[in-house]
mmCIF file of C-alpha atoms in Angstrom:
data_model
loop_
_atom_site.group_PDB
_atom_site.id
_atom_site.type_symbol
_atom_site.label_atom_id
_atom_site.label_comp_id
_atom_site.label_asym_id
_atom_site.label_seq_id
_atom_site.Cartn_x
_atom_site.Cartn_y
_atom_site.Cartn_z
ATOM 1 C CA MET J 1 73.684 -238.477 4.372
ATOM 2 C CA PRO J 2 70.881 -239.934 6.587
ATOM 3 C CA VAL J 3 70.789 -239.207 10.240
ATOM 4 C CA SER J 4 73.179 -241.192 12.307
ATOM 5 C CA ILE J 5 72.661 -241.762 16.082
ATOM 6 C CA TYR J 6 75.546 -242.806 18.317
ATOM 7 C CA PRO J 7 74.561 -244.001 21.922
ATOM 8 C CA ILE J 8 77.500 -242.180 23.235
ATOM 9 C CA THR J 9 77.014 -239.725 26.177
ATOM 10 C CA PRO J 10 78.449 -236.364 25.069
ATOM 11 C CA VAL J 11 81.364 -234.812 27.227
ATOM 12 C CA PRO J 12 82.654 -231.434 26.984
ATOM 13 C CA LYS J 13 86.366 -230.763 26.240
ATOM 14 C CA PRO J 14 88.156 -229.880 29.485
ATOM 15 C CA ARG J 15 90.648 -227.016 29.734
ATOM 16 C CA GLN J 16 93.765 -229.123 30.107
ATOM 17 C CA THR J 17 97.124 -228.124 31.743
ATOM 18 C CA ARG J 18 100.545 -229.407 31.430
ATOM 19 C CA SER J 19 100.315 -231.593 34.435
ATOM 20 C CA ASP J 20 97.374 -233.615 32.887
ATOM 21 C CA LYS J 21 99.846 -235.786 31.242
ATOM 22 C CA TRP J 22 100.529 -237.538 34.592
ATOM 23 C CA LYS J 23 97.748 -236.190 36.798
ATOM 24 C CA LYS J 24 94.368 -238.153 36.500
ATOM 25 C CA ARG J 25 91.893 -235.523 37.009
ATOM 26 C CA ASP J 26 88.264 -236.852 36.522
ATOM 27 C CA CYS J 27 87.054 -234.505 33.819
ATOM 28 C CA VAL J 28 90.162 -235.344 31.610
ATOM 29 C CA LEU J 29 89.746 -239.042 32.082
ATOM 30 C CA ARG J 30 86.132 -238.736 31.033
ATOM 31 C CA TYR J 31 87.043 -236.808 28.051
ATOM 32 C CA ARG J 32 89.784 -239.282 26.954
ATOM 33 C CA ALA J 33 87.422 -242.211 27.485
ATOM 34 C CA PHE J 34 84.744 -240.272 25.308
ATOM 35 C CA ALA J 35 87.187 -239.652 22.521
ATOM 36 C CA ASP J 36 88.179 -243.414 22.569
ATOM 37 C CA GLU J 37 84.517 -244.407 22.337
ATOM 38 C CA VAL J 38 84.005 -241.925 19.446
ATOM 39 C CA ARG J 39 86.990 -243.431 17.421
ATOM 40 C CA LEU J 40 85.911 -247.068 18.328
ATOM 41 C CA MET J 41 82.364 -246.425 16.932
ATOM 42 C CA ARG J 42 84.029 -244.951 13.671
ATOM 43 C CA MET J 43 81.937 -241.879 13.873
ATOM 44 C CA ARG J 44 81.951 -239.766 10.638
ATOM 45 C CA LEU J 45 81.327 -236.121 10.352
ATOM 46 C CA PRO J 46 81.660 -234.264 7.086
ATOM 47 C CA GLU J 47 83.849 -231.044 6.971
ATOM 48 C CA GLU J 48 80.919 -229.009 5.770
ATOM 49 C CA ASN J 49 77.236 -228.643 6.212
ATOM 50 C CA TYR J 50 76.618 -230.938 9.172
ATOM 51 C CA HIS J 51 74.226 -230.593 12.111
ATOM 52 C CA VAL J 52 75.250 -232.344 15.329
ATOM 53 C CA ILE J 53 72.560 -232.675 18.064
ATOM 54 C CA PHE J 54 73.901 -233.638 21.493
ATOM 55 C CA ILE J 55 71.281 -235.412 23.496
ATOM 56 C CA LEU J 56 72.240 -234.892 27.059
ATOM 57 C CA PRO J 57 70.855 -237.284 29.892
ATOM 58 C CA MET J 58 68.469 -235.849 32.319
ATOM 59 C CA PRO J 59 69.571 -235.945 35.950
ATOM 60 C CA LYS J 60 68.443 -238.927 37.967
ATOM 61 C CA SER J 61 67.221 -236.733 40.693
ATOM 62 C CA TRP J 62 64.410 -235.365 38.451
ATOM 63 C CA SER J 63 60.844 -236.659 38.887
ATOM 64 C CA LYS J 64 59.506 -238.856 36.152
ATOM 65 C CA LYS J 65 56.996 -236.055 35.441
ATOM 66 C CA ARG J 66 59.708 -233.414 34.953
ATOM 67 C CA LYS J 67 61.755 -236.078 32.691
ATOM 68 C CA SER J 68 58.758 -236.488 30.547
ATOM 69 C CA GLU J 69 58.146 -232.711 30.102
ATOM 70 C CA MET J 70 61.710 -232.076 29.331
ATOM 71 C CA ALA J 71 62.616 -234.895 26.924
ATOM 72 C CA GLY J 72 63.439 -233.576 23.465
ATOM 73 C CA LYS J 73 63.423 -229.794 24.812
ATOM 74 C CA PRO J 74 66.578 -227.420 24.302
ATOM 75 C CA HIS J 75 69.286 -227.832 26.792
ATOM 76 C CA GLN J 76 70.033 -224.354 28.001
ATOM 77 C CA GLN J 77 72.745 -224.910 30.797
ATOM 78 C CA LYS J 78 76.275 -226.046 30.976
ATOM 79 C CA PRO J 79 78.130 -227.795 29.164
ATOM 80 C CA ASP J 80 78.233 -225.110 26.319
ATOM 81 C CA LYS J 81 77.633 -226.355 23.008
ATOM 82 C CA ASP J 82 81.050 -225.214 21.762
ATOM 83 C CA ASN J 83 82.862 -227.335 24.310
ATOM 84 C CA LEU J 84 80.844 -230.363 23.253
ATOM 85 C CA GLU J 85 81.612 -229.630 19.640
ATOM 86 C CA LYS J 86 85.319 -229.012 20.397
ATOM 87 C CA ALA J 87 85.471 -232.383 22.131
ATOM 88 C CA LEU J 88 83.766 -234.199 19.209
ATOM 89 C CA LEU J 89 85.863 -232.490 16.614
ATOM 90 C CA ASP J 90 89.304 -233.159 18.462
ATOM 91 C CA ALA J 91 88.216 -236.778 18.844
ATOM 92 C CA LEU J 92 87.497 -237.076 15.045
ATOM 93 C CA PHE J 93 90.178 -235.105 13.451
ATOM 94 C CA ALA J 94 93.814 -234.865 13.946
ATOM 95 C CA ASP J 95 93.603 -231.381 12.380
ATOM 96 C CA ASP J 96 90.167 -229.781 12.663
ATOM 97 C CA ALA J 97 91.074 -226.633 10.892
ATOM 98 C CA ALA J 98 89.562 -227.971 7.688
ATOM 99 C CA VAL J 99 86.018 -228.239 9.315
ATOM 100 C CA TRP J 100 84.525 -224.860 8.306
ATOM 101 C CA ASP J 101 80.731 -225.246 8.326
ATOM 102 C CA GLY J 102 78.370 -226.888 10.849
ATOM 103 C CA ARG J 103 75.454 -226.437 13.105
ATOM 104 C CA VAL J 104 75.401 -227.792 16.776
ATOM 105 C CA SER J 105 72.230 -228.054 18.934
ATOM 106 C CA LYS J 106 71.820 -229.752 22.411
ATOM 107 C CA ILE J 107 68.583 -231.298 23.881
ATOM 108 C CA TRP J 108 67.620 -233.162 26.853
ATOM 109 C CA GLY J 109 67.035 -236.993 26.601
ATOM 110 C CA PHE J 110 66.392 -240.143 28.808
ATOM 111 C CA ARG J 111 69.913 -241.176 27.883
ATOM 112 C CA GLY J 112 72.952 -239.676 26.163
ATOM 113 C CA ALA J 113 73.629 -239.772 22.512
ATOM 114 C CA ILE J 114 74.851 -237.900 19.378
ATOM 115 C CA ALA J 115 72.852 -237.416 16.254
ATOM 116 C CA ILE J 116 74.772 -236.345 13.064
ATOM 117 C CA GLY J 117 72.757 -235.261 9.962
ATOM 118 C CA ARG J 118 73.197 -232.600 7.273
ATOM 119 C CA ALA J 119 72.374 -228.978 8.077
ATOM 120 C CA ASP J 120 70.222 -228.555 5.199
ATOM 121 C CA TYR J 121 67.864 -231.226 6.497
ATOM 122 C CA HIS J 122 67.728 -229.605 9.882
ATOM 123 C CA ALA J 123 64.066 -230.358 10.596
ATOM 124 C CA THR J 124 64.651 -234.024 9.830
ATOM 125 C CA THR J 125 67.796 -234.320 11.911
ATOM 126 C CA LEU J 126 66.082 -232.685 14.810
ATOM 127 C CA ALA J 127 62.985 -234.764 14.453
ATOM 128 C CA VAL J 128 65.059 -237.945 14.492
ATOM 129 C CA ALA J 129 67.054 -236.722 17.481
ATOM 130 C CA ARG J 130 63.869 -235.735 19.429
ATOM 131 C CA ASP J 131 62.253 -239.205 18.731
ATOM 132 C CA TYR J 132 65.382 -240.852 20.227
ATOM 133 C CA ALA J 133 65.593 -238.393 23.193
ATOM 134 C CA THR J 134 61.894 -239.072 24.085
ATOM 135 C CA SER J 135 62.072 -242.905 23.875
ATOM 136 C CA GLN J 136 62.904 -244.780 26.923
#
């Protein structure tokens, strides 16, 4: 499986309440739009041995110098990687209990995207994702 890059800005899975069926909270609307976009792009994720790299866009308030320094570097703040993975798996699988093995990373980028490759080709997947993250 070669590395696939999808130009979708990652969104974490929100903690939903019963009232979210009729209330229109922003975080839930963003998640639903993300899930629809993932399905529309026909994203594929194997049930085992995958490596997903979430490329998160840098804040607009950052200077050009800081953006160029941080592009491709590890993203070590919220949203948590497990909430990003949960949002992706819930969007792709009706029952994600079959997914049993995978790796998730998150890095900074000039624009948001999701890179998917095989976990045993970690270096290749990460190199392709970093190239995408550092390109403007």
